[in-house]
Amino acid sequence: MVVYLDHAATTPLRAEAREAWLAAAALTGNASSIHGAGQAARRLLEESRERLAVVLGCDPIEVVLTSGGTESVNLALQGLWRAGGGDGPVVLPDGEHHATLDTVAALARDGAPVRAVRLDERGAIPVARFRAALEGAALATALAANNEVGTVNDVVGLAAAAADAGVALHVDAIAALGHIPVDVRRWRGDAVGGTGLVAVSVSGHKVGAPVGVGALVVSRAAEPRALLHGGGQQRGLRAGTQDVAGAAAFAAAAECAESEREAEDVRLRALARELVARVRAGVPDAVLLGDPDRRLPGNVHLLLPGAAGETLLFLLDQAGISVSTGSACQAGVPEPSHVVMALGRSEIEARQVLRVTLGRTSTAADVAAFAAALPAAVERARAASGPRSGGGS
């Protein structure tokens, strides 16, 4: 039996999402067609968009459905920068997800200056540093919560800083959705006239929808340059036949995740505390990275001095336990965690980490199984690595 502790990579498909997808997939009709079958599909599509808008705290017209988080990030960053004339720096905090890093790197190749913002030692984006980097910028981006170490950022503070500077802000809420309140109106300060936050990206498979559906919340006044052309759907921001079944499944999963979020927060934090306590009992020099309190509830990111993360991953997998060393989007690439190095840790330490992420199917038995298997795996990994180097504090 597999003990699955990699929910940040993807979480199991919810029954409600599967049923919604199957029911919608049984319909015949393109949502852009004007006949009855097409309009029935359109009604379901728009109802799904409305349900997502309720969960995300925005207006339905602001929800642009996409193929997932990576497309959402690309549409936001490429679209907003090019809509601004391709002029001015992009403010990029250290430790962002590779979807953001690689998109900004592509913009840099097209001439976009990039202005970095250093994280603090817990992985948070300091609002004061972020604010200082905004002067004269064309665009800024930030994680709502770090996808590796789990630290939750002050999105309201970041958005207010962007609004004061008159800079368009994109927030990557892919890791955050279902775990912290994602309220776009509150984040961008609608009640006080805030205008800095213009785009928020989310992804369905992080909350139990099928892989292949996501969304970008785009403020009404914003007009990012479209990446796909050929139909004018979704305010002209994303052309193509719309995925009605995917939208219905995403709406169902997002509603379920939001309805259980507060109870799951309490349950997962308790499980995470138990996991950390058991790990420290078995591996006393293990270090919990990220903010100890302001973090995603199921995230446990461990530095295990002297033990290569890749070796640990293999040994734990052999024991039937699924964890990761970092973002799944970099799976199979033997490189140190850029997030861990952004915390001020060494390259050696950045190769000695594990990301354990709990979700709605996680149990106390899963935690016990991981904690029981880890000490032997660490001992074997350290033996394979030779003399100890690096380490935590």
mmCIF file of C-alpha atoms in Angstrom:
data_model
loop_
_atom_site.group_PDB
_atom_site.id
_atom_site.type_symbol
_atom_site.label_atom_id
_atom_site.label_comp_id
_atom_site.label_asym_id
_atom_site.label_seq_id
_atom_site.Cartn_x
_atom_site.Cartn_y
_atom_site.Cartn_z
ATOM 1 C CA MET A 1 0.000 0.000 0.000
ATOM 2 C CA VAL A 2 1.324 3.448 -0.947
ATOM 3 C CA VAL A 3 1.472 6.157 1.701
ATOM 4 C CA TYR A 4 0.872 9.286 -0.373
ATOM 5 C CA LEU A 5 2.390 12.426 1.167
ATOM 6 C CA ASP A 6 2.872 14.600 -1.915
ATOM 7 C CA HIS A 7 -0.427 16.493 -2.028
ATOM 8 C CA ALA A 8 1.285 19.739 -3.049
ATOM 9 C CA ALA A 9 2.237 18.066 -6.333
ATOM 10 C CA THR A 10 -1.305 16.840 -6.955
ATOM 11 C CA THR A 11 -4.079 15.637 -4.728
ATOM 12 C CA PRO A 12 -6.463 12.744 -5.438
ATOM 13 C CA LEU A 13 -9.465 13.378 -7.670
ATOM 14 C CA ARG A 14 -12.580 14.097 -5.632
ATOM 15 C CA ALA A 15 -15.663 11.987 -6.229
ATOM 16 C CA GLU A 16 -17.721 15.169 -6.592
ATOM 17 C CA ALA A 17 -15.393 16.454 -9.306
ATOM 18 C CA ARG A 18 -15.394 13.122 -11.133
ATOM 19 C CA GLU A 19 -19.201 12.971 -11.094
ATOM 20 C CA ALA A 20 -19.488 16.581 -12.281
ATOM 21 C CA TRP A 21 -17.024 15.900 -15.096
ATOM 22 C CA LEU A 22 -18.820 12.751 -16.254
ATOM 23 C CA ALA A 23 -22.227 14.433 -16.203
ATOM 24 C CA ALA A 24 -20.951 17.424 -18.176
ATOM 25 C CA ALA A 25 -19.002 15.257 -20.616
ATOM 26 C CA ALA A 26 -22.215 13.413 -21.471
ATOM 27 C CA LEU A 27 -23.683 16.632 -22.891
ATOM 28 C CA THR A 28 -23.384 17.280 -26.602
ATOM 29 C CA GLY A 29 -22.841 20.872 -27.605
ATOM 30 C CA ASN A 30 -20.181 23.517 -28.040
ATOM 31 C CA ALA A 31 -20.674 26.370 -25.590
ATOM 32 C CA SER A 32 -20.126 28.842 -28.428
ATOM 33 C CA SER A 33 -22.923 27.388 -30.587
ATOM 34 C CA ILE A 34 -26.248 29.217 -30.731
ATOM 35 C CA HIS A 35 -28.545 26.179 -30.986
ATOM 36 C CA GLY A 36 -30.211 24.621 -27.962
ATOM 37 C CA ALA A 37 -27.535 22.018 -27.310
ATOM 38 C CA GLY A 38 -24.845 24.661 -27.447
ATOM 39 C CA GLN A 39 -26.735 26.974 -25.123
ATOM 40 C CA ALA A 40 -27.262 24.148 -22.613
ATOM 41 C CA ALA A 41 -23.488 23.669 -22.548
ATOM 42 C CA ARG A 42 -23.075 27.438 -22.223
ATOM 43 C CA ARG A 43 -25.390 27.565 -19.216
ATOM 44 C CA LEU A 44 -23.408 24.870 -17.433
ATOM 45 C CA LEU A 45 -20.136 26.610 -18.303
ATOM 46 C CA GLU A 46 -21.297 29.957 -16.961
ATOM 47 C CA GLU A 47 -22.823 28.399 -13.844
ATOM 48 C CA SER A 48 -19.452 26.766 -13.182
ATOM 49 C CA ARG A 49 -17.682 30.078 -13.697
ATOM 50 C CA GLU A 50 -20.083 31.719 -11.220
ATOM 51 C CA ARG A 51 -19.421 29.021 -8.633
ATOM 52 C CA LEU A 52 -15.667 29.445 -9.021
ATOM 53 C CA ALA A 53 -16.053 33.208 -8.657
ATOM 54 C CA VAL A 54 -17.805 32.739 -5.317
ATOM 55 C CA VAL A 55 -14.918 30.602 -4.026
ATOM 56 C CA LEU A 56 -12.291 33.030 -5.366
ATOM 57 C CA GLY A 57 -14.011 36.213 -4.169
ATOM 58 C CA CYS A 58 -14.340 37.880 -7.561
ATOM 59 C CA ASP A 59 -16.876 38.553 -10.313
ATOM 60 C CA PRO A 60 -17.676 35.743 -12.786
ATOM 61 C CA ILE A 61 -16.564 37.840 -15.772
ATOM 62 C CA GLU A 62 -13.117 38.052 -14.173
ATOM 63 C CA VAL A 63 -12.635 34.250 -14.250
ATOM 64 C CA VAL A 64 -10.717 33.209 -17.381
ATOM 65 C CA LEU A 65 -10.612 29.417 -17.616
ATOM 66 C CA THR A 66 -7.293 27.909 -18.707
ATOM 67 C CA SER A 67 -5.590 24.534 -19.111
ATOM 68 C CA GLY A 68 -3.940 24.831 -15.690
ATOM 69 C CA GLY A 69 -1.676 26.870 -13.469
ATOM 70 C CA THR A 70 1.236 27.178 -15.880
ATOM 71 C CA GLU A 71 -0.919 28.655 -18.631
ATOM 72 C CA SER A 72 -2.523 31.006 -16.106
ATOM 73 C CA VAL A 73 0.877 32.269 -14.976
ATOM 74 C CA ASN A 74 2.043 32.714 -18.560
ATOM 75 C CA LEU A 75 -1.098 34.579 -19.584
ATOM 76 C CA ALA A 76 -0.742 36.903 -16.616
ATOM 77 C CA LEU A 77 2.963 37.663 -16.911
ATOM 78 C CA GLN A 78 3.459 37.632 -20.670
ATOM 79 C CA GLY A 79 0.071 39.190 -21.307
ATOM 80 C CA LEU A 80 0.394 42.025 -18.805
ATOM 81 C CA TRP A 81 3.981 42.891 -19.709
ATOM 82 C CA ARG A 82 3.266 42.969 -23.429
ATOM 83 C CA ALA A 83 0.036 44.911 -22.895
ATOM 84 C CA GLY A 84 2.129 47.559 -21.174
ATOM 85 C CA GLY A 85 4.232 47.966 -24.294
ATOM 86 C CA GLY A 86 7.018 45.625 -23.205
ATOM 87 C CA ASP A 87 8.690 48.403 -21.299
ATOM 88 C CA GLY A 88 9.855 48.540 -17.694
ATOM 89 C CA PRO A 89 11.248 46.096 -15.112
ATOM 90 C CA VAL A 90 9.522 43.005 -13.796
ATOM 91 C CA VAL A 91 9.713 42.668 -10.006
ATOM 92 C CA LEU A 92 10.460 39.016 -9.214
ATOM 93 C CA PRO A 93 10.875 37.781 -5.615
ATOM 94 C CA ASP A 94 13.381 34.993 -5.060
ATOM 95 C CA GLY A 95 11.894 31.547 -4.510
ATOM 96 C CA GLU A 96 8.997 31.778 -6.968
ATOM 97 C CA HIS A 97 7.654 28.690 -8.727
ATOM 98 C CA HIS A 98 9.431 27.657 -11.917
ATOM 99 C CA ALA A 99 6.348 28.515 -13.982
ATOM 100 C CA THR A 100 6.980 32.118 -12.956
ATOM 101 C CA LEU A 101 10.773 32.001 -13.045
ATOM 102 C CA ASP A 102 10.871 30.508 -16.535
ATOM 103 C CA THR A 103 8.217 32.871 -17.876
ATOM 104 C CA VAL A 104 10.095 35.901 -16.553
ATOM 105 C CA ALA A 105 13.313 34.459 -18.002
ATOM 106 C CA ALA A 106 11.565 34.350 -21.395
ATOM 107 C CA LEU A 107 10.518 37.984 -20.977
ATOM 108 C CA ALA A 108 14.090 38.872 -20.042
ATOM 109 C CA ARG A 109 15.286 37.349 -23.309
ATOM 110 C CA ASP A 110 12.847 39.693 -25.025
ATOM 111 C CA GLY A 111 14.365 42.661 -23.235
ATOM 112 C CA ALA A 112 12.509 42.876 -19.924
ATOM 113 C CA PRO A 113 14.724 44.062 -17.065
ATOM 114 C CA VAL A 114 14.253 41.910 -13.953
ATOM 115 C CA ARG A 115 14.427 43.278 -10.420
ATOM 116 C CA ALA A 116 14.863 40.647 -7.679
ATOM 117 C CA VAL A 117 13.446 40.801 -4.154
ATOM 118 C CA ARG A 118 15.296 38.846 -1.490
ATOM 119 C CA LEU A 119 13.234 36.604 0.825
ATOM 120 C CA ASP A 120 13.672 36.547 4.570
ATOM 121 C CA GLU A 121 15.156 33.499 6.263
ATOM 122 C CA ARG A 122 11.714 31.921 6.648
ATOM 123 C CA GLY A 123 10.791 32.229 2.991
ATOM 124 C CA ALA A 124 8.470 35.227 3.221
ATOM 125 C CA ILE A 125 8.506 38.200 0.837
ATOM 126 C CA PRO A 126 9.177 41.231 3.053
ATOM 127 C CA VAL A 127 6.636 43.912 2.117
ATOM 128 C CA ALA A 128 9.150 46.725 2.668
ATOM 129 C CA ARG A 129 11.683 45.161 0.275
ATOM 130 C CA PHE A 130 8.937 44.471 -2.242
ATOM 131 C CA ARG A 131 7.717 48.060 -2.040
ATOM 132 C CA ALA A 132 11.244 49.403 -2.546
ATOM 133 C CA ALA A 133 11.632 47.366 -5.742
ATOM 134 C CA LEU A 134 8.424 48.670 -7.331
ATOM 135 C CA GLU A 135 9.525 52.164 -8.308
ATOM 136 C CA GLY A 136 9.349 52.501 -12.080
ATOM 137 C CA ALA A 137 8.401 48.829 -12.578
ATOM 138 C CA ALA A 138 5.987 47.653 -15.256
ATOM 139 C CA LEU A 139 4.859 44.466 -13.539
ATOM 140 C CA ALA A 140 5.306 42.526 -10.299
ATOM 141 C CA THR A 141 4.544 38.969 -9.265
ATOM 142 C CA ALA A 142 4.408 37.142 -5.939
ATOM 143 C CA LEU A 143 3.374 33.826 -4.421
ATOM 144 C CA ALA A 144 0.446 33.824 -2.019
ATOM 145 C CA ALA A 145 2.169 30.879 -0.343
ATOM 146 C CA ASN A 146 5.495 29.313 -1.188
ATOM 147 C CA ASN A 147 4.935 25.999 -2.937
ATOM 148 C CA GLU A 148 8.038 24.370 -1.436
ATOM 149 C CA VAL A 149 8.488 25.565 2.151
ATOM 150 C CA GLY A 150 4.850 26.547 2.662
ATOM 151 C CA THR A 151 5.379 30.062 4.024
ATOM 152 C CA VAL A 152 2.288 32.258 3.594
ATOM 153 C CA ASN A 153 2.871 35.814 2.373
ATOM 154 C CA ASP A 154 1.099 39.058 3.265
ATOM 155 C CA VAL A 155 -0.809 39.361 -0.007
ATOM 156 C CA VAL A 156 -2.854 42.335 1.192
ATOM 157 C CA GLY A 157 0.345 44.219 2.057
ATOM 158 C CA LEU A 158 2.009 43.307 -1.239
ATOM 159 C CA ALA A 159 -1.075 44.353 -3.232
ATOM 160 C CA ALA A 160 -1.327 47.648 -1.364
ATOM 161 C CA ALA A 161 2.320 48.367 -2.136
ATOM 162 C CA ALA A 162 1.711 47.641 -5.825
ATOM 163 C CA ALA A 163 -1.394 49.837 -5.831
ATOM 164 C CA ASP A 164 0.516 52.726 -4.239
ATOM 165 C CA ALA A 165 3.231 52.376 -6.892
ATOM 166 C CA GLY A 166 0.750 52.020 -9.752
ATOM 167 C CA VAL A 167 2.264 48.662 -10.728
ATOM 168 C CA ALA A 168 0.234 45.721 -12.067
ATOM 169 C CA LEU A 169 0.548 42.737 -9.725
ATOM 170 C CA HIS A 170 0.088 39.022 -10.431
ATOM 171 C CA VAL A 171 -0.357 36.656 -7.485
ATOM 172 C CA ASP A 172 0.301 32.937 -7.857
ATOM 173 C CA ALA A 173 -2.294 31.341 -5.570
ATOM 174 C CA ILE A 174 -1.903 27.827 -6.970
ATOM 175 C CA ALA A 175 -0.412 26.363 -3.774
ATOM 176 C CA ALA A 176 -2.717 28.461 -1.587
ATOM 177 C CA LEU A 177 -6.145 27.553 -2.963
ATOM 178 C CA GLY A 178 -8.013 25.262 -0.615
ATOM 179 C CA HIS A 179 -5.619 25.930 2.262
ATOM 180 C CA ILE A 180 -5.946 29.647 3.011
ATOM 181 C CA PRO A 181 -8.761 32.052 2.115
ATOM 182 C CA VAL A 182 -8.359 33.172 -1.498
ATOM 183 C CA ASP A 183 -10.407 36.366 -1.605
ATOM 184 C CA VAL A 184 -9.447 38.480 -4.583
ATOM 185 C CA ARG A 185 -11.629 41.450 -3.627
ATOM 186 C CA ARG A 186 -10.066 41.609 -0.164
ATOM 187 C CA TRP A 187 -6.539 41.063 -1.472
ATOM 188 C CA ARG A 188 -6.749 43.892 -3.981
ATOM 189 C CA GLY A 189 -8.533 46.205 -1.557
ATOM 190 C CA ASP A 190 -11.756 46.775 -3.485
ATOM 191 C CA ALA A 191 -13.372 48.289 -0.397
ATOM 192 C CA VAL A 192 -10.696 51.003 -0.220
ATOM 193 C CA GLY A 193 -10.162 51.553 -3.927
ATOM 194 C CA GLY A 194 -7.043 49.400 -4.307
ATOM 195 C CA THR A 195 -6.044 48.667 -7.886
ATOM 196 C CA GLY A 196 -2.610 47.054 -7.725
ATOM 197 C CA LEU A 197 -3.629 43.377 -7.859
ATOM 198 C CA VAL A 198 -4.896 42.618 -11.357
ATOM 199 C CA ALA A 199 -4.388 38.867 -11.847
ATOM 200 C CA VAL A 200 -4.504 35.717 -9.673
ATOM 201 C CA SER A 201 -3.665 32.231 -10.964
ATOM 202 C CA VAL A 202 -5.133 28.981 -9.612
ATOM 203 C CA SER A 203 -5.133 25.325 -10.687
ATOM 204 C CA GLY A 204 -7.749 22.595 -10.383
ATOM 205 C CA HIS A 205 -5.697 19.485 -9.621
ATOM 206 C CA LYS A 206 -4.352 21.021 -6.415
ATOM 207 C CA VAL A 207 -7.865 20.856 -4.911
ATOM 208 C CA GLY A 208 -9.080 17.557 -6.354
ATOM 209 C CA ALA A 209 -10.209 18.488 -9.866
ATOM 210 C CA PRO A 210 -8.795 16.708 -12.927
ATOM 211 C CA VAL A 211 -5.409 17.717 -14.284
ATOM 212 C CA GLY A 212 -5.783 20.119 -17.211
ATOM 213 C CA VAL A 213 -8.051 22.855 -15.865
ATOM 214 C CA GLY A 214 -7.178 26.111 -14.129
ATOM 215 C CA ALA A 215 -8.141 29.748 -14.086
ATOM 216 C CA LEU A 216 -6.745 33.245 -14.103
ATOM 217 C CA VAL A 217 -8.723 35.933 -12.330
ATOM 218 C CA VAL A 218 -8.262 39.095 -14.403
ATOM 219 C CA SER A 219 -9.598 42.401 -13.061
ATOM 220 C CA ARG A 220 -12.248 44.017 -15.257
ATOM 221 C CA ALA A 221 -10.082 46.967 -16.251
ATOM 222 C CA ALA A 222 -7.050 44.861 -17.150
ATOM 223 C CA GLU A 223 -6.411 43.804 -20.733
ATOM 224 C CA PRO A 224 -3.466 41.406 -20.893
ATOM 225 C CA ARG A 225 -2.282 40.516 -24.373
ATOM 226 C CA ALA A 226 -3.801 37.171 -25.341
ATOM 227 C CA LEU A 227 -1.466 34.227 -25.919
ATOM 228 C CA LEU A 228 -4.029 32.243 -27.929
ATOM 229 C CA HIS A 229 -6.053 33.665 -30.806
ATOM 230 C CA GLY A 230 -8.883 32.289 -32.892
ATOM 231 C CA GLY A 231 -12.343 32.865 -31.468
ATOM 232 C CA GLY A 232 -12.488 35.762 -29.049
ATOM 233 C CA GLN A 233 -13.847 33.685 -26.169
ATOM 234 C CA GLN A 234 -13.461 34.855 -22.561
ATOM 235 C CA ARG A 235 -13.186 38.607 -23.149
ATOM 236 C CA GLY A 236 -10.790 37.913 -26.000
ATOM 237 C CA LEU A 237 -8.133 36.911 -23.444
ATOM 238 C CA ARG A 238 -8.113 33.172 -24.153
ATOM 239 C CA ALA A 239 -9.417 31.793 -27.437
ATOM 240 C CA GLY A 240 -10.469 28.221 -28.034
ATOM 241 C CA THR A 241 -13.395 25.888 -27.423
ATOM 242 C CA GLN A 242 -14.071 26.051 -23.713
ATOM 243 C CA ASP A 243 -13.807 22.930 -21.553
ATOM 244 C CA VAL A 244 -17.278 22.693 -20.026
ATOM 245 C CA ALA A 245 -16.630 19.403 -18.241
ATOM 246 C CA GLY A 246 -13.345 20.670 -16.803
ATOM 247 C CA ALA A 247 -15.018 23.848 -15.563
ATOM 248 C CA ALA A 248 -17.819 21.884 -13.892
ATOM 249 C CA ALA A 249 -15.326 19.555 -12.208
ATOM 250 C CA PHE A 250 -13.148 22.466 -11.062
ATOM 251 C CA ALA A 251 -16.160 24.271 -9.590
ATOM 252 C CA ALA A 252 -17.235 21.160 -7.691
ATOM 253 C CA ALA A 253 -13.733 20.528 -6.322
ATOM 254 C CA ALA A 254 -13.165 24.165 -5.360
ATOM 255 C CA GLU A 255 -16.473 24.325 -3.487
ATOM 256 C CA CYS A 256 -15.671 21.132 -1.589
ATOM 257 C CA ALA A 257 -12.176 22.363 -0.705
ATOM 258 C CA GLU A 258 -13.527 25.685 0.535
ATOM 259 C CA SER A 259 -16.346 24.116 2.550
ATOM 260 C CA GLU A 260 -13.933 21.890 4.470
ATOM 261 C CA ARG A 261 -10.993 24.310 4.592
ATOM 262 C CA GLU A 262 -11.318 25.482 8.192
ATOM 263 C CA ALA A 263 -11.816 21.998 9.628
ATOM 264 C CA GLU A 264 -8.990 20.621 7.492
ATOM 265 C CA ASP A 265 -6.725 23.451 8.650
ATOM 266 C CA VAL A 266 -7.104 22.297 12.239
ATOM 267 C CA ARG A 267 -6.740 18.601 11.391
ATOM 268 C CA LEU A 268 -3.736 18.980 9.079
ATOM 269 C CA ARG A 269 -1.869 21.294 11.442
ATOM 270 C CA ALA A 270 -2.247 18.717 14.187
ATOM 271 C CA LEU A 271 -0.989 15.955 11.876
ATOM 272 C CA ALA A 272 1.924 18.141 10.746
ATOM 273 C CA ARG A 273 2.921 18.867 14.363
ATOM 274 C CA GLU A 274 2.828 15.140 15.115
ATOM 275 C CA LEU A 275 4.938 14.417 12.034
ATOM 276 C CA VAL A 276 7.566 17.000 13.006
ATOM 277 C CA ALA A 277 7.716 15.704 16.581
ATOM 278 C CA ARG A 278 8.176 12.117 15.390
ATOM 279 C CA VAL A 279 10.829 13.135 12.863
ATOM 280 C CA ARG A 280 12.800 15.018 15.504
ATOM 281 C CA ALA A 281 12.609 12.004 17.806
ATOM 282 C CA GLY A 282 14.043 9.739 15.109
ATOM 283 C CA VAL A 283 16.366 12.232 13.394
ATOM 284 C CA PRO A 284 17.299 14.810 16.068
ATOM 285 C CA ASP A 285 19.228 17.120 13.731
ATOM 286 C CA ALA A 286 16.362 17.466 11.229
ATOM 287 C CA VAL A 287 15.418 21.114 10.611
ATOM 288 C CA LEU A 288 11.960 22.405 9.728
ATOM 289 C CA LEU A 289 12.311 25.078 7.028
ATOM 290 C CA GLY A 290 9.847 27.879 6.377
ATOM 291 C CA ASP A 291 7.829 29.911 8.836
ATOM 292 C CA PRO A 292 6.912 27.704 11.826
ATOM 293 C CA ASP A 293 3.484 29.318 12.173
ATOM 294 C CA ARG A 294 2.545 31.275 9.006
ATOM 295 C CA ARG A 295 2.618 28.286 6.713
ATOM 296 C CA LEU A 296 0.283 26.075 4.698
ATOM 297 C CA PRO A 297 -1.342 23.635 7.133
ATOM 298 C CA GLY A 298 -0.145 20.370 5.591
ATOM 299 C CA ASN A 299 3.355 21.456 4.597
ATOM 300 C CA VAL A 300 6.410 19.969 6.352
ATOM 301 C CA HIS A 301 9.663 20.907 4.624
ATOM 302 C CA LEU A 302 12.666 19.185 6.165
ATOM 303 C CA LEU A 303 16.405 19.745 5.931
ATOM 304 C CA LEU A 304 18.141 16.441 6.759
ATOM 305 C CA PRO A 305 21.870 17.230 7.056
ATOM 306 C CA GLY A 306 24.199 14.813 5.298
ATOM 307 C CA ALA A 307 21.414 12.937 3.482
ATOM 308 C CA ALA A 308 20.885 13.624 -0.220
ATOM 309 C CA GLY A 309 17.246 14.325 -0.937
ATOM 310 C CA GLU A 310 17.254 12.263 -4.117
ATOM 311 C CA THR A 311 18.581 9.240 -2.241
ATOM 312 C CA LEU A 312 15.973 9.693 0.481
ATOM 313 C CA LEU A 313 13.270 9.979 -2.146
ATOM 314 C CA PHE A 314 14.335 6.657 -3.705
ATOM 315 C CA LEU A 315 14.635 4.846 -0.375
ATOM 316 C CA LEU A 316 11.261 6.080 0.878
ATOM 317 C CA ASP A 317 9.642 5.206 -2.430
ATOM 318 C CA GLN A 318 11.024 1.682 -2.063
ATOM 319 C CA ALA A 319 9.304 1.610 1.323
ATOM 320 C CA GLY A 320 5.998 2.639 -0.281
ATOM 321 C CA ILE A 321 6.065 6.270 0.798
ATOM 322 C CA SER A 322 5.591 9.073 -1.750
ATOM 323 C CA VAL A 323 7.157 12.447 -0.913
ATOM 324 C CA SER A 324 9.172 14.939 -2.959
ATOM 325 C CA THR A 325 12.323 17.027 -2.812
ATOM 326 C CA GLY A 326 10.580 20.146 -4.138
ATOM 327 C CA SER A 327 8.322 21.334 -6.912
ATOM 328 C CA ALA A 328 6.954 18.472 -9.004
ATOM 329 C CA CYS A 329 7.499 20.615 -12.090
ATOM 330 C CA GLN A 330 11.226 20.022 -11.635
ATOM 331 C CA ALA A 331 10.893 16.310 -10.958
ATOM 332 C CA GLY A 332 13.712 14.276 -12.414
ATOM 333 C CA VAL A 333 16.080 17.224 -12.591
ATOM 334 C CA PRO A 334 18.993 16.774 -10.146
ATOM 335 C CA GLU A 335 19.444 20.350 -9.029
ATOM 336 C CA PRO A 336 19.451 22.033 -5.611
ATOM 337 C CA SER A 337 16.294 23.739 -4.444
ATOM 338 C CA HIS A 338 16.411 27.408 -5.455
ATOM 339 C CA VAL A 339 13.866 28.094 -2.718
ATOM 340 C CA VAL A 340 16.091 26.676 -0.003
ATOM 341 C CA MET A 341 19.028 28.733 -1.285
ATOM 342 C CA ALA A 342 16.760 31.797 -1.288
ATOM 343 C CA LEU A 343 16.410 31.239 2.469
ATOM 344 C CA GLY A 344 20.166 31.730 2.782
ATOM 345 C CA ARG A 345 21.053 28.052 2.921
ATOM 346 C CA SER A 346 24.002 26.576 1.041
ATOM 347 C CA GLU A 347 23.820 24.630 -2.205
ATOM 348 C CA ILE A 348 24.787 21.492 -0.284
ATOM 349 C CA GLU A 349 21.894 22.003 2.151
ATOM 350 C CA ALA A 350 19.569 22.696 -0.769
ATOM 351 C CA ARG A 351 20.229 19.117 -1.934
ATOM 352 C CA GLN A 352 19.388 17.638 1.481
ATOM 353 C CA VAL A 353 15.697 18.431 1.754
ATOM 354 C CA LEU A 354 12.362 16.654 1.609
ATOM 355 C CA ARG A 355 8.935 18.198 1.101
ATOM 356 C CA VAL A 356 6.196 16.267 2.870
ATOM 357 C CA THR A 357 2.699 17.564 2.138
ATOM 358 C CA LEU A 358 -0.443 16.261 3.773
ATOM 359 C CA GLY A 359 -3.937 16.458 2.309
ATOM 360 C CA ARG A 360 -7.513 15.405 2.836
ATOM 361 C CA THR A 361 -6.714 11.670 2.552
ATOM 362 C CA SER A 362 -3.778 11.836 4.991
ATOM 363 C CA THR A 363 -4.110 10.006 8.280
ATOM 364 C CA ALA A 364 -2.255 9.498 11.540
ATOM 365 C CA ALA A 365 -1.220 6.079 10.203
ATOM 366 C CA ASP A 366 0.424 7.771 7.208
ATOM 367 C CA VAL A 367 2.374 10.054 9.538
ATOM 368 C CA ALA A 368 3.465 7.089 11.661
ATOM 369 C CA ALA A 369 4.579 5.130 8.590
ATOM 370 C CA PHE A 370 6.673 8.013 7.314
ATOM 371 C CA ALA A 371 8.239 8.672 10.715
ATOM 372 C CA ALA A 372 9.047 4.965 11.137
ATOM 373 C CA ALA A 373 10.726 4.701 7.728
ATOM 374 C CA LEU A 374 12.677 7.950 7.795
ATOM 375 C CA PRO A 375 15.507 7.215 10.309
ATOM 376 C CA ALA A 376 16.747 4.143 8.437
ATOM 377 C CA ALA A 377 16.486 5.980 5.122
ATOM 378 C CA VAL A 378 18.501 8.898 6.517
ATOM 379 C CA GLU A 379 21.147 6.541 7.896
ATOM 380 C CA ARG A 380 21.499 4.793 4.537
ATOM 381 C CA ALA A 381 21.520 8.085 2.620
ATOM 382 C CA ARG A 382 24.227 9.483 4.872
ATOM 383 C CA ALA A 383 26.301 6.351 4.455
ATOM 384 C CA ALA A 384 25.957 6.643 0.684
ATOM 385 C CA SER A 385 26.961 10.314 0.763
ATOM 386 C CA GLY A 386 30.230 9.717 2.601
ATOM 387 C CA PRO A 387 31.630 12.191 5.159
ATOM 388 C CA ARG A 388 29.070 14.655 6.486
ATOM 389 C CA SER A 389 29.030 18.152 5.014
ATOM 390 C CA GLY A 390 26.621 21.019 5.207
ATOM 391 C CA GLY A 391 24.019 20.878 7.956
ATOM 392 C CA GLY A 392 21.313 22.774 9.709
ATOM 393 C CA SER A 393 21.043 24.939 12.736
#
